[in-house]
Amino acid sequence: MNGKRASGGGSEDALAEAFRHAPEPMAVTGTDGAIQHANHALTELFGREADELTGRPWFELLDSADVEHGTRAHGDALSGKWHRRSRLRLAVTDKSSRLAEVRLRPVDGDGAVPDDASAPAVVVLLHVLSTEETDLRVVGDLRTDNSDSVLWSLDLSNGRLRELFGPTPLGGLLAGNDRDLERILERIHPDDNARVRDAMAASFTGRDYEQRFRIFDRLGDERSLHVRARFVPGQPDRLVGIIDDVTEHVQLVRRLADRRRTEAEHGRLVTELSSKLVSATTVDKVMDLLSEEFLPIFGGVYALALYVEEGVLRTSPSARERGNTHRIDGRRADDTDFPMGAVIQDRQPRFFESRAEIASRFPAAVDLMRSARGQAWATVPIFGDGKIALGVWQMVWDRPHHASRDERALMLTFAGLAGQALQRIKAQQAELELADAVQRRMLPRQVASFPDMDIATKYLPSRAEWRICGDFYDVIELPDNKVGLLVGDVQGHGVEAAAAMGQIRVAFRAYASNQSDPGVVLGETNRLLTETGEIVFATCGYLVVDRASGVMQAAWAGQPPAVLATQGAYELWSPETGPPLGVLADTEYTVTTRVLAPGTTLLLCSDGLVESSDVTMQDGLAQVGEALAQHGEDPNAAAQVLAEMAPAGRGDDIALLITRMIPRATPPPEQAESPENISVHQG
């Protein structure tokens, strides 16, 4: 080689000639790395004669920084790791270097790769990178150096992976020295595994690849990757692409999503609690909302709301049960030695970020703070339209806390809503007291009593919000040993309904005193209501009972059925009914007749006892009938039982009237012969 004729046949001459004129710089070295033969391309690259290079270790031709790497690569090739490539810089002159990809291959005397490490020579091939290739390599190095990226290639013929520009930190975490695709796929998150494998299978058929998935690295940490690759046909076919670690990005997106969800939940909670404040129906409910349900919005450890009543601070019963309020409840509202009193007096909120701050401003409060674990306080007035604070609201944190501008504005907004609610409740309470007084004045203070009849009545006001309804009852003593029994319900609520109820009851008494026919009494009352021009409707049931014979005459205007009961059995009686009073001016009400036998208990009630949105009238009457069958022998006891049962709840007023004919030794002849003596069903 290099001008010397090689011994051997023509094949050796051809080989020597190919070596000399190979386009890539090449050298044959000994095991120590010393150059034995150099081709023309190598001598031209370094601008030296072959004799100048012969005997010199090839790695001394490298840039001084890469000599050690070249020496190590030479040793690796001799130990069997000859398939590796190294990127090294060649010192072509004293002032310049060229980047080259170096491949080393040990050979024996026949040019074959030996099976062991006894090779007498090593072939060194230098692929000097072009300007474009060098730029690409630099870009690749910059892209992967100390970054969360890997430039990779997958040999589709054997499923082997490699990093295009050498190992990177991310590549080490994901694969290390493992280059088998299947081994790496085993560490993909179970939820993503099938999708990734399907996409990879499509790539083996010639498609590009792009997936986002989660994988567990060699340390066991979960990472999110974005992997892209292009299909490159050839021998063999390959996928060439890039892996980006997007874990931080995914976590950031999750945090932003969590923050948005938190803000949305915060907004929903603010809206919901504002609605609750607006619709609260009692002072205690307003105080409890501020004391309990607003804590999550502000992150406080506890809160306390108090209202001013006759010059002192009051808490709700539930707050008293929770404790820690006995030293505040009942304190004078004008005591400005304490934050709450000062806030109430000047209606200015106060925010304290530490115990020291509140102690310096209100020394008298130090004793109160000893039993509290609070570290920061916000105290705002609860005010309405007037100049006087209606109460005070305090939020407490268990750590030093600076109330932001938004927090302060939100607390003042809620306090304003609470003040409006308190004003509304006070107005409703005044209406309630007036309506209750009107209604009770309209109802008979004491119903008539008779020696041969046990009569019990009961009125139960609604517990739903502030509703005062127009339910009523009456017992009217009539001529000829008769008694009128009346139960009704005026449509609507409030003072108007109570006043209308009183008018109807007075009209009933007036007409009943001159007329024994219950149908006529209902008709006259109906005519009166329609002629007044007021839109007032009322359902009612009116019975006239002959105390001697037990004969009942009933006129009905949309009222629930009557219940008749004996011991252990009951029956529903539905007299023929007409429309409610006040609907049609010329309505005639049919009279239905029946006998009330001695020992039988009769119940008349408004629909509030037996019907609601949750209970059908049929079910409510069944429950009432069963209870009356057990307790009907004592009307007063039965009335109490039914009041406690209230099958339909207490969402509406309830009026009930129970009467029982006291049994006689022998019934009157007309009653004993009557075919309409009660026949009850077994309950």
XYZ file of C-alpha atoms in Angstrom, residues 31-33 57-78 86 88 102 104:
29
model
C -3.323 -2.594 18.145
C -1.476 0.334 19.698
C -3.175 2.735 17.299
C -1.102 6.943 16.640
C -4.191 7.962 14.676
C -5.849 9.559 17.716
C -2.995 12.071 17.912
C -4.504 13.572 14.753
C -7.483 14.639 16.861
C -8.098 17.927 18.570
C -6.387 17.818 21.955
C -9.757 17.806 23.721
C -10.791 14.613 21.879
C -7.534 12.606 22.078
C -8.684 10.793 25.180
C -12.035 9.968 23.543
C -10.224 8.575 20.502
C -7.987 6.430 22.662
C -11.010 5.032 24.474
C -12.829 4.360 21.172
C -9.760 2.447 19.889
C -9.759 0.267 22.992
C -13.506 -0.351 22.671
C -13.083 -1.510 19.076
C -10.405 -4.003 20.086
C -17.820 8.472 17.594
C -14.587 13.629 17.084
C -15.177 7.979 13.245
C -13.199 1.652 13.850
